[in-house]
């Protein structure tokens, strides 16, 4: 039996995602965009301590039709270990709560990876092999954790970098272990030529837009990120 008094666990990568996710009926955790560290963090929970698991944050686009600020509600997570379905009732509830959002909202699979997908060619290749709409580095870890404990799993991801836009190479290591921007690392990338001002400005613009939409989604979803209570407890 799932205890309906427990919070929903929001699994994030970035500290900003974690701060947005937190609220009534939600516990938010993250590991700075490091899937290995996230696995250790989740495995360290002696009991799951939650009634559902939600992957929450921004993502890279794989579907060429998706633009920054579009919202993907996961129908499943595809990774090197195969595909795990999301809880369709939870996904449907999220879609319903986001009906008034001015941004595009779609239901589709997400790809979960252990290393950042930076180039346009790699995004296209991942799209071809998974048919996923977007990619992130937490959803597959969160889905595995939920499956191991028999908990409902859902995912909401807002597109930041679209399929036709590459991320600068330094972006793969631009975070602190807490998920905050690594300012020293970014400055070093600029000084050594591994990053350009134009790339940083574009990435900042897209990420700010994505975070603004994510915050609006959080407001629409409300307590417990909109995840329904277990049927017998509703």
GROMACS .gro file of C-alpha atoms in nm:
model
  234
    1UNK     CA    1   0.000   0.000   0.000
    2UNK     CA    2   0.121   0.350  -0.085
    3UNK     CA    3   0.087   0.594   0.204
    4UNK     CA    4  -0.108   0.894   0.067
    5UNK     CA    5   0.031   1.117   0.342
    6UNK     CA    6   0.381   1.092   0.198
    7UNK     CA    7   0.512   1.361  -0.041
    8UNK     CA    8   0.578   1.326  -0.412
    9UNK     CA    9   0.952   1.304  -0.481
   10UNK     CA   10   1.069   1.548  -0.750
   11UNK     CA   11   1.399   1.432  -0.902
   12UNK     CA   12   1.601   1.715  -1.056
   13UNK     CA   13   1.948   1.788  -1.186
   14UNK     CA   14   1.988   2.161  -1.139
   15UNK     CA   15   1.955   2.354  -0.815
   16UNK     CA   16   1.719   2.598  -0.987
   17UNK     CA   17   1.493   2.309  -1.090
   18UNK     CA   18   1.495   2.184  -0.733
   19UNK     CA   19   1.395   2.523  -0.594
   20UNK     CA   20   1.109   2.552  -0.842
   21UNK     CA   21   0.981   2.201  -0.765
   22UNK     CA   22   0.966   2.243  -0.389
   23UNK     CA   23   0.629   2.317  -0.235
   24UNK     CA   24   0.327   2.165  -0.065
   25UNK     CA   25   0.333   1.787  -0.085
   26UNK     CA   26   0.668   1.777  -0.267
   27UNK     CA   27   1.017   1.677  -0.161
   28UNK     CA   28   1.281   1.775  -0.417
   29UNK     CA   29   1.623   1.613  -0.459
   30UNK     CA   30   1.903   1.652  -0.710
   31UNK     CA   31   2.264   1.563  -0.777
   32UNK     CA   32   2.407   1.838  -0.992
   33UNK     CA   33   2.344   1.676  -1.328
   34UNK     CA   34   2.545   1.364  -1.237
   35UNK     CA   35   2.345   1.042  -1.292
   36UNK     CA   36   2.595   0.829  -1.099
   37UNK     CA   37   2.572   1.058  -0.797
   38UNK     CA   38   2.192   1.063  -0.832
   39UNK     CA   39   2.179   0.683  -0.821
   40UNK     CA   40   2.382   0.682  -0.501
   41UNK     CA   41   2.159   0.949  -0.349
   42UNK     CA   42   1.840   0.757  -0.425
   43UNK     CA   43   1.980   0.419  -0.326
   44UNK     CA   44   2.080   0.572   0.006
   45UNK     CA   45   1.715   0.617   0.101
   46UNK     CA   46   1.646   0.324   0.333
   47UNK     CA   47   1.279   0.355   0.240
   48UNK     CA   48   1.147   0.547  -0.060
   49UNK     CA   49   0.966   0.795   0.166
   50UNK     CA   50   0.733   0.913  -0.109
   51UNK     CA   51   0.406   0.817  -0.278
   52UNK     CA   52   0.522   0.888  -0.636
   53UNK     CA   53   0.832   0.996  -0.828
   54UNK     CA   54   0.843   1.279  -1.082
   55UNK     CA   55   1.136   1.374  -1.305
   56UNK     CA   56   1.116   1.754  -1.309
   57UNK     CA   57   1.319   2.008  -1.502
   58UNK     CA   58   1.443   2.127  -1.838
   59UNK     CA   59   1.563   1.913  -2.128
   60UNK     CA   60   1.727   1.912  -2.467
   61UNK     CA   61   1.501   1.881  -2.768
   62UNK     CA   62   1.519   1.579  -2.998
   63UNK     CA   63   1.194   1.628  -3.189
   64UNK     CA   64   1.276   1.897  -3.448
   65UNK     CA   65   0.930   2.050  -3.410
   66UNK     CA   66   0.985   2.141  -3.045
   67UNK     CA   67   1.096   2.493  -2.951
   68UNK     CA   68   1.239   2.638  -2.628
   69UNK     CA   69   0.955   2.660  -2.376
   70UNK     CA   70   0.755   2.367  -2.514
   71UNK     CA   71   0.654   2.116  -2.247
   72UNK     CA   72   0.691   1.738  -2.268
   73UNK     CA   73   0.493   1.511  -2.035
   74UNK     CA   74   0.667   1.174  -2.042
   75UNK     CA   75   0.478   0.867  -2.159
   76UNK     CA   76   0.788   0.655  -2.102
   77UNK     CA   77   1.164   0.672  -2.056
   78UNK     CA   78   1.400   0.513  -2.308
   79UNK     CA   79   1.759   0.441  -2.202
   80UNK     CA   80   2.031   0.189  -2.270
   81UNK     CA   81   1.845  -0.046  -2.035
   82UNK     CA   82   1.526  -0.036  -2.245
   83UNK     CA   83   1.198   0.147  -2.202
   84UNK     CA   84   1.002   0.207  -1.881
   85UNK     CA   85   0.644   0.331  -1.909
   86UNK     CA   86   0.526   0.627  -1.708
   87UNK     CA   87   0.209   0.607  -1.502
   88UNK     CA   88  -0.054   0.706  -1.758
   89UNK     CA   89  -0.302   0.830  -1.496
   90UNK     CA   90  -0.040   1.063  -1.352
   91UNK     CA   91   0.061   1.181  -1.698
   92UNK     CA   92  -0.302   1.247  -1.793
   93UNK     CA   93  -0.359   1.441  -1.472
   94UNK     CA   94  -0.057   1.661  -1.549
   95UNK     CA   95  -0.173   1.728  -1.904
   96UNK     CA   96  -0.517   1.827  -1.774
   97UNK     CA   97  -0.375   2.068  -1.519
   98UNK     CA   98  -0.157   2.232  -1.784
   99UNK     CA   99  -0.445   2.280  -2.028
  100UNK     CA  100  -0.453   2.656  -1.972
  101UNK     CA  101  -0.082   2.704  -2.033
  102UNK     CA  102  -0.009   2.918  -2.340
  103UNK     CA  103   0.291   2.702  -2.428
  104UNK     CA  104   0.271   2.387  -2.636
  105UNK     CA  105   0.229   2.072  -2.423
  106UNK     CA  106   0.282   1.727  -2.573
  107UNK     CA  107   0.288   1.371  -2.439
  108UNK     CA  108   0.585   1.169  -2.565
  109UNK     CA  109   0.873   0.949  -2.461
  110UNK     CA  110   1.188   1.096  -2.311
  111UNK     CA  111   1.542   0.966  -2.355
  112UNK     CA  112   1.753   0.923  -2.043
  113UNK     CA  113   2.133   0.939  -2.080
  114UNK     CA  114   2.437   0.930  -1.855
  115UNK     CA  115   2.637   1.185  -2.057
  116UNK     CA  116   2.527   1.517  -2.201
  117UNK     CA  117   2.417   1.512  -2.566
  118UNK     CA  118   2.576   1.824  -2.709
  119UNK     CA  119   2.590   1.812  -3.088
  120UNK     CA  120   2.307   1.838  -3.340
  121UNK     CA  121   2.424   1.513  -3.500
  122UNK     CA  122   2.417   1.326  -3.169
  123UNK     CA  123   2.069   1.460  -3.096
  124UNK     CA  124   1.949   1.338  -3.435
  125UNK     CA  125   2.106   0.998  -3.380
  126UNK     CA  126   1.940   0.964  -3.039
  127UNK     CA  127   1.607   1.066  -3.189
  128UNK     CA  128   1.644   0.797  -3.457
  129UNK     CA  129   1.727   0.524  -3.205
  130UNK     CA  130   1.467   0.611  -2.940
  131UNK     CA  131   1.193   0.817  -3.111
  132UNK     CA  132   1.201   1.027  -2.793
  133UNK     CA  133   1.096   1.392  -2.802
  134UNK     CA  134   1.357   1.520  -2.555
  135UNK     CA  135   1.657   1.409  -2.352
  136UNK     CA  136   1.775   1.462  -1.995
  137UNK     CA  137   2.009   1.300  -1.745
  138UNK     CA  138   1.773   1.221  -1.456
  139UNK     CA  139   1.452   1.067  -1.590
  140UNK     CA  140   1.592   0.717  -1.642
  141UNK     CA  141   1.742   0.710  -1.293
  142UNK     CA  142   1.417   0.834  -1.139
  143UNK     CA  143   1.210   0.583  -1.336
  144UNK     CA  144   1.430   0.295  -1.222
  145UNK     CA  145   1.399   0.407  -0.858
  146UNK     CA  146   1.020   0.428  -0.889
  147UNK     CA  147   0.999   0.087  -1.053
  148UNK     CA  148   1.213  -0.075  -0.786
  149UNK     CA  149   0.974   0.047  -0.516
  150UNK     CA  150   0.648  -0.004  -0.706
  151UNK     CA  151   0.568   0.368  -0.714
  152UNK     CA  152   0.392   0.572  -0.983
  153UNK     CA  153   0.637   0.758  -1.206
  154UNK     CA  154   0.581   1.070  -1.415
  155UNK     CA  155   0.801   1.324  -1.592
  156UNK     CA  156   0.765   1.686  -1.691
  157UNK     CA  157   1.041   1.848  -1.893
  158UNK     CA  158   1.056   2.189  -2.060
  159UNK     CA  159   1.264   2.226  -2.376
  160UNK     CA  160   1.572   2.446  -2.336
  161UNK     CA  161   1.803   2.377  -2.633
  162UNK     CA  162   1.612   2.261  -2.944
  163UNK     CA  163   1.715   1.975  -3.169
  164UNK     CA  164   1.886   2.201  -3.422
  165UNK     CA  165   2.104   2.379  -3.168
  166UNK     CA  166   2.430   2.240  -3.031
  167UNK     CA  167   2.541   2.302  -2.676
  168UNK     CA  168   2.895   2.433  -2.619
  169UNK     CA  169   3.131   2.158  -2.504
  170UNK     CA  170   3.200   2.324  -2.170
  171UNK     CA  171   2.831   2.287  -2.078
  172UNK     CA  172   2.890   1.922  -1.990
  173UNK     CA  173   3.097   2.033  -1.690
  174UNK     CA  174   2.946   2.370  -1.608
  175UNK     CA  175   2.780   2.275  -1.280
  176UNK     CA  176   2.889   2.240  -0.921
  177UNK     CA  177   2.799   1.916  -0.736
  178UNK     CA  178   2.504   2.108  -0.588
  179UNK     CA  179   2.369   2.185  -0.935
  180UNK     CA  180   2.458   2.555  -0.933
  181UNK     CA  181   2.635   2.719  -1.230
  182UNK     CA  182   3.013   2.679  -1.200
  183UNK     CA  183   3.109   3.043  -1.254
  184UNK     CA  184   3.483   2.974  -1.236
  185UNK     CA  185   3.445   2.696  -1.491
  186UNK     CA  186   3.251   2.921  -1.727
  187UNK     CA  187   3.510   3.200  -1.698
  188UNK     CA  188   3.788   2.949  -1.762
  189UNK     CA  189   3.606   2.826  -2.074
  190UNK     CA  190   3.584   3.184  -2.201
  191UNK     CA  191   3.950   3.256  -2.133
  192UNK     CA  192   4.070   2.936  -2.301
  193UNK     CA  193   3.840   2.976  -2.600
  194UNK     CA  194   3.623   2.674  -2.522
  195UNK     CA  195   3.321   2.902  -2.499
  196UNK     CA  196   3.210   3.214  -2.684
  197UNK     CA  197   3.010   3.506  -2.547
  198UNK     CA  198   2.745   3.456  -2.814
  199UNK     CA  199   2.696   3.091  -2.714
  200UNK     CA  200   2.664   3.188  -2.348
  201UNK     CA  201   2.411   3.459  -2.424
  202UNK     CA  202   2.198   3.227  -2.634
  203UNK     CA  203   2.212   2.948  -2.378
  204UNK     CA  204   2.124   3.193  -2.102
  205UNK     CA  205   1.828   3.327  -2.299
  206UNK     CA  206   1.694   2.980  -2.377
  207UNK     CA  207   1.745   2.850  -2.022
  208UNK     CA  208   1.578   3.152  -1.864
  209UNK     CA  209   1.279   3.107  -2.094
  210UNK     CA  210   1.262   2.736  -2.010
  211UNK     CA  211   1.283   2.801  -1.635
  212UNK     CA  212   1.008   3.062  -1.657
  213UNK     CA  213   0.779   2.807  -1.823
  214UNK     CA  214   0.880   2.543  -1.569
  215UNK     CA  215   0.778   2.779  -1.289
  216UNK     CA  216   0.440   2.838  -1.456
  217UNK     CA  217   0.394   2.463  -1.488
  218UNK     CA  218   0.474   2.420  -1.119
  219UNK     CA  219   0.209   2.675  -1.029
  220UNK     CA  220  -0.050   2.501  -1.248
  221UNK     CA  221   0.028   2.155  -1.108
  222UNK     CA  222  -0.020   2.262  -0.746
  223UNK     CA  223   0.017   2.038  -0.441
  224UNK     CA  224   0.196   1.712  -0.501
  225UNK     CA  225   0.276   1.821  -0.858
  226UNK     CA  226  -0.078   1.718  -0.949
  227UNK     CA  227  -0.012   1.346  -0.899
  228UNK     CA  228  -0.342   1.176  -0.803
  229UNK     CA  229  -0.370   1.004  -0.468
  230UNK     CA  230  -0.393   0.624  -0.470
  231UNK     CA  231  -0.747   0.529  -0.588
  232UNK     CA  232  -0.852   0.381  -0.257
  233UNK     CA  233  -0.750   0.700  -0.077
  234UNK     CA  234  -0.901   0.957  -0.315
   0.00000   0.00000   0.00000
